[in-house]
CSV table of C-alpha atoms in Angstrom, one decimal:
chain,number,residue,atom,x,y,z
A,1,MET,CA,146.5,215.9,96.9
A,2,SER,CA,143.1,214.7,98.3
A,3,THR,CA,142.4,211.1,98.8
A,4,LEU,CA,139.7,209.1,97.1
A,5,ALA,CA,137.8,209.0,100.4
A,6,GLU,CA,137.8,212.8,100.7
A,7,ARG,CA,136.6,213.1,97.1
A,8,ALA,CA,133.8,210.7,97.7
A,9,GLU,CA,132.8,212.6,100.8
A,10,HIS,CA,132.5,215.9,99.1
A,11,ALA,CA,131.0,214.5,95.8
A,12,GLU,CA,127.4,215.3,95.0
A,13,PRO,CA,125.1,212.3,95.4
A,14,ALA,CA,124.0,210.6,92.2
A,15,GLN,CA,120.6,211.6,90.9
A,16,PRO,CA,118.2,208.8,90.1
A,17,ALA,CA,116.8,208.7,86.5
A,18,ASP,CA,113.4,210.1,85.8
A,19,PRO,CA,110.9,207.2,85.4
A,20,ALA,CA,109.2,209.1,82.6
A,21,GLY,CA,112.3,210.2,80.8
A,22,PRO,CA,116.0,209.6,80.3
A,23,GLY,CA,117.4,212.6,82.2
A,24,PRO,CA,118.3,212.9,85.9
A,25,VAL,CA,115.9,214.6,88.4
A,26,GLU,CA,116.4,216.3,91.7
A,27,VAL,CA,115.1,214.3,94.7
A,28,ALA,CA,113.6,215.9,97.8
A,29,ASP,CA,115.0,215.2,101.2
A,30,GLY,CA,113.4,212.1,102.8
A,31,TYR,CA,112.3,210.6,99.4
A,32,ARG,CA,111.8,206.9,99.5
A,33,ALA,CA,110.8,205.1,96.3
A,34,GLY,CA,109.2,202.3,98.3
A,35,ARG,CA,106.8,204.7,100.0
A,36,THR,CA,105.4,206.1,96.8
A,37,LEU,CA,101.8,205.3,95.8
A,38,PRO,CA,101.1,203.1,98.9
A,39,PHE,CA,98.6,200.3,98.6
A,40,ARG,CA,96.2,202.0,101.0
A,41,VAL,CA,96.0,205.2,98.9
A,42,GLU,CA,95.5,203.3,95.6
A,43,LEU,CA,92.9,201.1,97.2
A,44,VAL,CA,90.9,204.1,98.4
A,45,ARG,CA,91.2,205.7,95.0
A,46,GLN,CA,89.8,202.6,93.3
A,47,LEU,CA,87.1,202.0,95.8
A,48,LYS,CA,85.7,205.5,95.2
A,49,ARG,CA,85.4,204.9,91.5
A,50,ARG,CA,81.9,204.5,90.1
A,51,ARG,CA,82.7,201.3,88.2
A,52,THR,CA,83.7,199.6,91.5
A,53,MET,CA,80.5,200.5,93.2
A,54,VAL,CA,78.4,199.4,90.2
A,55,MET,CA,80.1,196.1,89.9
A,56,GLY,CA,79.8,195.5,93.7
A,57,GLY,CA,76.1,196.4,93.4
A,58,ILE,CA,75.6,193.9,90.6
A,59,LEU,CA,77.2,191.0,92.4
A,60,PHE,CA,75.4,191.9,95.6
A,61,ALA,CA,72.0,191.9,93.8
A,62,LEU,CA,72.5,188.7,91.8
A,63,PRO,CA,71.5,186.3,94.7
A,64,PHE,CA,68.3,188.3,95.2
A,65,VAL,CA,67.5,188.2,91.4
A,66,LEU,CA,67.9,184.4,91.4
A,67,LEU,CA,65.8,184.1,94.6
A,68,ILE,CA,63.0,186.0,92.9
A,69,ALA,CA,63.4,183.9,89.8
A,70,PHE,CA,63.0,180.7,91.8
A,71,GLN,CA,60.0,182.1,93.7
A,72,VAL,CA,58.3,183.2,90.5
A,73,GLY,CA,59.3,180.2,88.4
A,74,GLY,CA,58.7,177.4,90.9
A,75,THR,CA,61.0,174.6,91.8
A,76,PRO,CA,64.2,174.4,89.8
A,77,GLY,CA,64.3,171.5,87.3
A,78,GLU,CA,60.6,171.0,87.0
A,79,GLY,CA,59.8,169.5,83.6
A,80,GLY,CA,63.4,168.8,82.7
A,81,ASN,CA,65.0,165.5,82.0
A,82,ARG,CA,68.5,166.4,83.1
A,83,VAL,CA,69.6,166.5,86.8
A,84,ASN,CA,72.3,169.1,87.7
A,85,LEU,CA,73.3,171.3,90.5
A,86,MET,CA,70.7,173.9,89.5
A,87,ASP,CA,68.0,171.5,90.4
A,88,THR,CA,69.0,171.6,94.1
A,89,ALA,CA,69.2,175.4,94.4
A,90,THR,CA,66.3,175.6,96.9
A,91,ALA,CA,67.4,172.7,99.1
A,92,SER,CA,69.5,174.8,101.5
A,93,GLY,CA,71.6,178.0,101.8
A,94,ALA,CA,74.7,176.0,100.9
A,95,ASN,CA,73.0,174.8,97.7
A,96,PHE,CA,71.9,178.3,96.8
A,97,ALA,CA,75.4,179.6,97.2
A,98,ALA,CA,76.8,176.8,95.1
A,99,VAL,CA,74.3,177.5,92.4
A,100,ASN,CA,75.2,181.2,92.3
A,101,LEU,CA,78.8,180.3,91.8
A,102,PHE,CA,77.9,177.8,89.1
A,103,ALA,CA,75.8,180.4,87.3
A,104,ALA,CA,78.3,183.2,87.5
A,105,ALA,CA,81.7,181.4,87.1
A,106,GLY,CA,81.5,181.0,83.4
A,107,PHE,CA,81.1,184.6,82.4
A,108,LEU,CA,79.9,187.1,85.1
A,109,LEU,CA,82.8,186.6,87.4
A,110,VAL,CA,85.2,187.2,84.5
A,111,ILE,CA,84.0,190.8,84.1
A,112,PRO,CA,85.0,192.2,87.5
A,113,VAL,CA,88.4,190.5,87.2
A,114,ALA,CA,89.0,192.0,83.8
A,115,LEU,CA,87.6,195.3,84.9
A,116,PHE,CA,89.7,195.8,88.0
A,117,CYS,CA,92.9,194.6,86.4
A,118,GLY,CA,92.4,196.0,82.9
A,119,ASP,CA,91.2,199.4,83.7
A,120,THR,CA,93.8,200.3,86.3
A,121,VAL,CA,96.8,201.5,84.2
A,122,ALA,CA,95.0,202.3,81.0
A,123,SER,CA,92.6,204.6,82.8
A,124,GLU,CA,95.5,206.7,84.1
A,125,ALA,CA,96.8,207.0,80.6
A,126,SER,CA,93.4,208.0,79.2
A,127,TRP,CA,93.1,210.7,81.9
A,128,SER,CA,96.7,211.9,80.9
A,129,SER,CA,97.7,211.4,84.6
A,130,LEU,CA,100.1,208.5,84.1
A,131,ARG,CA,103.1,210.6,83.3
A,132,TYR,CA,102.4,212.8,86.3
A,133,LEU,CA,102.4,209.8,88.6
A,134,LEU,CA,105.7,208.7,87.2
A,135,ALA,CA,107.1,212.2,87.5
A,136,ALA,CA,106.2,212.3,91.2
A,137,PRO,CA,108.5,210.3,90.9
A,138,VAL,CA,106.9,206.9,91.3
A,139,PRO,CA,109.1,204.1,90.0
A,140,ARG,CA,107.5,202.2,87.2
A,141,ALA,CA,107.8,198.8,88.9
A,142,ARG,CA,106.4,200.3,92.1
A,143,LEU,CA,103.4,201.8,90.2
A,144,LEU,CA,102.6,198.5,88.5
A,145,TRP,CA,103.0,196.4,91.7
A,146,SER,CA,100.7,198.8,93.6
A,147,LYS,CA,98.0,198.8,90.9
A,148,LEU,CA,98.3,195.0,90.4
A,149,ALA,CA,97.9,194.3,94.1
A,150,VAL,CA,94.8,196.5,94.3
A,151,GLY,CA,93.3,195.0,91.2
A,152,LEU,CA,93.8,191.5,92.4
A,153,SER,CA,92.5,192.4,95.9
A,154,LEU,CA,89.3,193.9,94.4
A,155,SER,CA,88.9,190.9,92.2
A,156,LEU,CA,89.1,188.5,95.1
A,157,ALA,CA,86.7,190.7,97.1
A,158,ALA,CA,84.2,190.4,94.2
A,159,LEU,CA,84.6,186.7,94.1
A,160,VAL,CA,84.0,186.4,97.8
A,161,LEU,CA,81.1,188.9,97.9
A,162,LEU,CA,78.8,186.8,95.7
A,163,PRO,CA,78.9,183.5,97.6
A,164,VAL,CA,78.8,185.2,101.0
A,165,VAL,CA,75.7,187.2,100.1
A,166,ALA,CA,74.2,184.1,98.4
A,167,LEU,CA,74.8,182.0,101.5
A,168,ALA,CA,73.1,184.6,103.7
A,169,VAL,CA,70.2,185.0,101.4
A,170,GLY,CA,69.8,181.3,100.8
A,171,SER,CA,70.0,180.4,104.5
A,172,ALA,CA,67.3,183.0,105.2
A,173,ALA,CA,65.0,181.7,102.5
A,174,TYR,CA,65.6,178.0,102.5
A,175,GLY,CA,67.3,177.4,105.9
A,176,TRP,CA,70.8,176.3,107.0
A,177,GLY,CA,71.4,172.7,106.2
A,178,PRO,CA,73.6,170.2,104.4
A,179,LEU,CA,74.6,170.6,100.8
A,180,GLU,CA,72.4,168.2,98.8
A,181,LEU,CA,73.9,166.6,95.7
A,182,PRO,CA,71.9,166.2,92.5
A,183,THR,CA,73.2,162.6,92.2
A,184,GLY,CA,72.0,161.8,95.7
A,185,GLY,CA,73.6,162.1,99.1
A,186,GLU,CA,74.6,165.2,101.0
A,187,ILE,CA,77.5,167.0,102.6
A,188,ALA,CA,77.4,168.2,106.1
A,189,PRO,CA,77.1,172.0,106.6
A,190,GLY,CA,80.7,172.4,108.0
A,191,THR,CA,82.2,170.4,105.2
A,192,ALA,CA,80.1,172.2,102.7
A,193,ALA,CA,81.4,175.5,103.9
A,194,GLN,CA,84.9,174.3,103.5
A,195,ALA,CA,84.1,173.1,100.0
A,196,LEU,CA,82.7,176.5,99.1
A,197,LEU,CA,85.8,178.2,100.5
A,198,ILE,CA,88.0,175.9,98.3
A,199,THR,CA,85.8,176.6,95.4
A,200,VAL,CA,86.2,180.4,95.7
A,201,ALA,CA,89.9,180.0,96.0
A,202,TYR,CA,90.1,177.9,92.9
A,203,ILE,CA,87.9,180.2,90.9
A,204,PHE,CA,90.2,183.1,91.9
A,205,VAL,CA,93.3,181.2,90.8
A,206,SER,CA,91.7,180.1,87.5
A,207,GLN,CA,90.8,183.8,86.8
A,208,LEU,CA,94.4,184.8,87.2
A,209,VAL,CA,94.8,184.3,83.4
A,210,THR,CA,92.1,186.8,82.7
A,211,ALA,CA,93.6,189.2,85.3
A,212,ALA,CA,97.1,188.9,83.8
A,213,LEU,CA,95.8,189.3,80.2
A,214,ALA,CA,93.8,192.4,81.2
A,215,PHE,CA,96.7,193.9,83.1
A,216,TRP,CA,99.1,193.3,80.2
A,217,LEU,CA,96.7,194.9,77.8
A,218,SER,CA,96.3,197.8,80.2
A,219,THR,CA,100.0,198.6,80.0
A,220,LYS,CA,99.8,198.5,76.2
A,221,THR,CA,97.0,200.9,75.5
A,222,ASP,CA,95.4,204.1,76.8
A,223,ALA,CA,91.9,202.8,76.1
A,224,PRO,CA,90.5,201.1,79.2
A,225,LEU,CA,87.6,199.6,77.3
A,226,GLY,CA,90.1,198.0,74.9
A,227,ALA,CA,92.0,196.3,77.7
A,228,VAL,CA,88.9,195.1,79.5
A,229,GLY,CA,87.1,194.1,76.4
A,230,GLY,CA,90.1,192.3,75.0
A,231,ALA,CA,90.6,190.2,78.1
A,232,VAL,CA,86.9,189.3,78.3
A,233,GLY,CA,86.8,188.6,74.5
A,234,LEU,CA,89.8,186.3,74.6
A,235,THR,CA,88.5,184.5,77.6
A,236,ILE,CA,85.2,183.9,75.7
A,237,VAL,CA,87.2,182.6,72.7
A,238,GLY,CA,89.0,180.2,75.0
A,239,SER,CA,85.6,178.9,76.2
A,240,VAL,CA,84.4,178.5,72.6
A,241,LEU,CA,87.5,176.6,71.6
A,242,ASP,CA,87.1,174.3,74.6
A,243,GLU,CA,83.8,173.2,73.1
A,244,VAL,CA,85.5,172.1,69.9
A,245,THR,CA,85.9,168.4,70.6
A,246,ALA,CA,88.0,168.0,67.4
A,247,LEU,CA,90.9,169.7,69.2
A,248,GLY,CA,91.2,166.6,71.4
A,249,ASP,CA,93.8,166.8,74.1
A,250,TRP,CA,94.9,170.3,72.9
A,251,ARG,CA,92.0,171.6,74.9
A,252,HIS,CA,93.8,170.7,78.1
A,253,PHE,CA,96.2,173.6,77.4
A,254,LEU,CA,93.3,176.0,77.6
A,255,PRO,CA,92.7,177.6,81.0
A,256,THR,CA,89.0,177.6,80.4
A,257,HIS,CA,89.0,173.8,80.0
A,258,TRP,CA,89.4,173.6,83.8
A,259,GLN,CA,87.1,176.4,84.9
A,260,TYR,CA,84.5,174.0,86.4
A,261,ALA,CA,87.0,171.5,87.9
A,262,TRP,CA,85.8,172.8,91.3
A,263,LEU,CA,82.7,170.7,90.9
A,264,ASP,CA,84.8,167.7,91.9
A,265,VAL,CA,85.1,169.2,95.3
A,266,VAL,CA,81.3,169.4,95.8
A,267,ASN,CA,81.3,165.7,96.4
A,268,PRO,CA,81.3,163.3,99.3
A,269,ASN,CA,84.7,162.1,98.0
A,270,PRO,CA,86.4,165.1,96.6
A,271,ASP,CA,88.9,164.7,93.8
A,272,TYR,CA,91.5,167.4,93.4
A,273,THR,CA,93.3,166.0,90.3
A,274,ASP,CA,91.6,168.3,87.7
A,275,MET,CA,91.9,171.2,90.1
A,276,ILE,CA,95.7,170.7,90.4
A,277,GLN,CA,96.0,170.7,86.6
A,278,GLY,CA,93.9,173.8,86.3
A,279,VAL,CA,95.9,175.6,88.9
A,280,SER,CA,99.2,174.8,87.1
A,281,ILE,CA,97.9,175.9,83.7
A,282,SER,CA,96.5,179.2,85.1
A,283,VAL,CA,99.5,180.1,87.2
A,284,THR,CA,101.9,179.4,84.3
A,285,TYR,CA,100.0,181.6,81.8
A,286,ALA,CA,99.5,184.3,84.4
A,287,LEU,CA,103.2,184.5,85.3
A,288,VAL,CA,104.2,184.8,81.7
A,289,LEU,CA,101.6,187.6,81.0
A,290,PHE,CA,102.6,189.5,84.2
A,291,ALA,CA,106.2,189.3,83.2
A,292,LEU,CA,105.4,190.7,79.8
A,293,ALA,CA,103.5,193.5,81.4
A,294,PHE,CA,106.3,194.6,83.7
A,295,ARG,CA,109.0,194.2,81.0
A,296,GLY,CA,107.0,196.1,78.3
A,297,PHE,CA,106.1,198.9,80.7
A,298,ALA,CA,109.6,199.4,81.9
A,299,ARG,CA,110.7,200.2,78.3
A,300,LYS,CA,107.6,202.1,77.3
A,301,ASP,CA,107.7,205.8,76.3
A,302,VAL,CA,104.9,207.2,78.5
A,303,VAL,CA,103.5,210.3,76.8
A,304,SER,CA,100.0,210.4,78.3
C-alpha cells in the first residue's frame, strides 16, 4: 500500500481557478501571477493613449494661456476692491506658479484625476478586452492594483506638471524671486519652493477621494464616460454643498471643504491644522471606496 507521501508525490498539481469563470484552467510552465500585467507595460499602454496626450497638452498650455491673459489684460487686480493671491501673479515666478495652482485646483485638476482613474478599467470593458486580460490569466486583484498604480501615477504627474511649467514660465517672464503675499510680506524663494511642493502633495492627497470614486465607478460600468463624469459630477456636488452655510459643521465631513487648506502653508507662519483634517477626511473616504472597488470586482461576472 502506498504511503500518503508517495501519493502526494505522484498527484497532479491543483489547477488555479480561472479569474473570469468558475472552472479550473491549465497553467503554462513558469507562470507567475505576480508577473502578469507589470506596471511598466500598463504605464506604456496608458501613456500612448490619446486622452493622456491631450490632457498633458492642456496642463502644459495653461500657464502660457494665463501669461498671455496677464499680458493682454494688464496688471492683475486693477480696478478691484478685493486683495487675493491672483493680484500677485506677476510678482515672481513663485507667485505665478501659486496662482496657477489656485486657479486649477478647484476644477481643472479634478478632471485628469477622474480621467486616469475612472477610464482605466471601464475602457477595457468597453473594448471587450477585459475578459481576455483575465483569461491570460491575470488575477483580478493584480489587474486592479496595476491599473490603480498607473492611474494614480499619471494623476500625480499631471498635478506636478502644471506648477513645474508655471514656475518655469513665470520665472522667465517675471523673474526668480520671493513669493509675495497679498496681505503683505514675502517668503524667501527656497521656502516658497518647499511650500509649493507641500501644496502639490496636499492637492494630490485631497484628490484621492475623486480618484477612488472614479476607480470604483470604473469597476461597476463598461462606460468610461459614465465613470469619469460621475466622479467629476459628485465632486462638483460636494463643492456646491460646501457653499451651503446652513449645513454648519456638517460641511467639515465634505472632502471639498478642505480643498484650499493649502493656502495656510503659503504664509510666513504656516498652519497645518486644516491640512491635517483635510488629509484625514480624504484618506478615510478613499480607503473605503478603494475597498469597495476591489471587493465588488472580485465578485463581478465579467462578460465584456
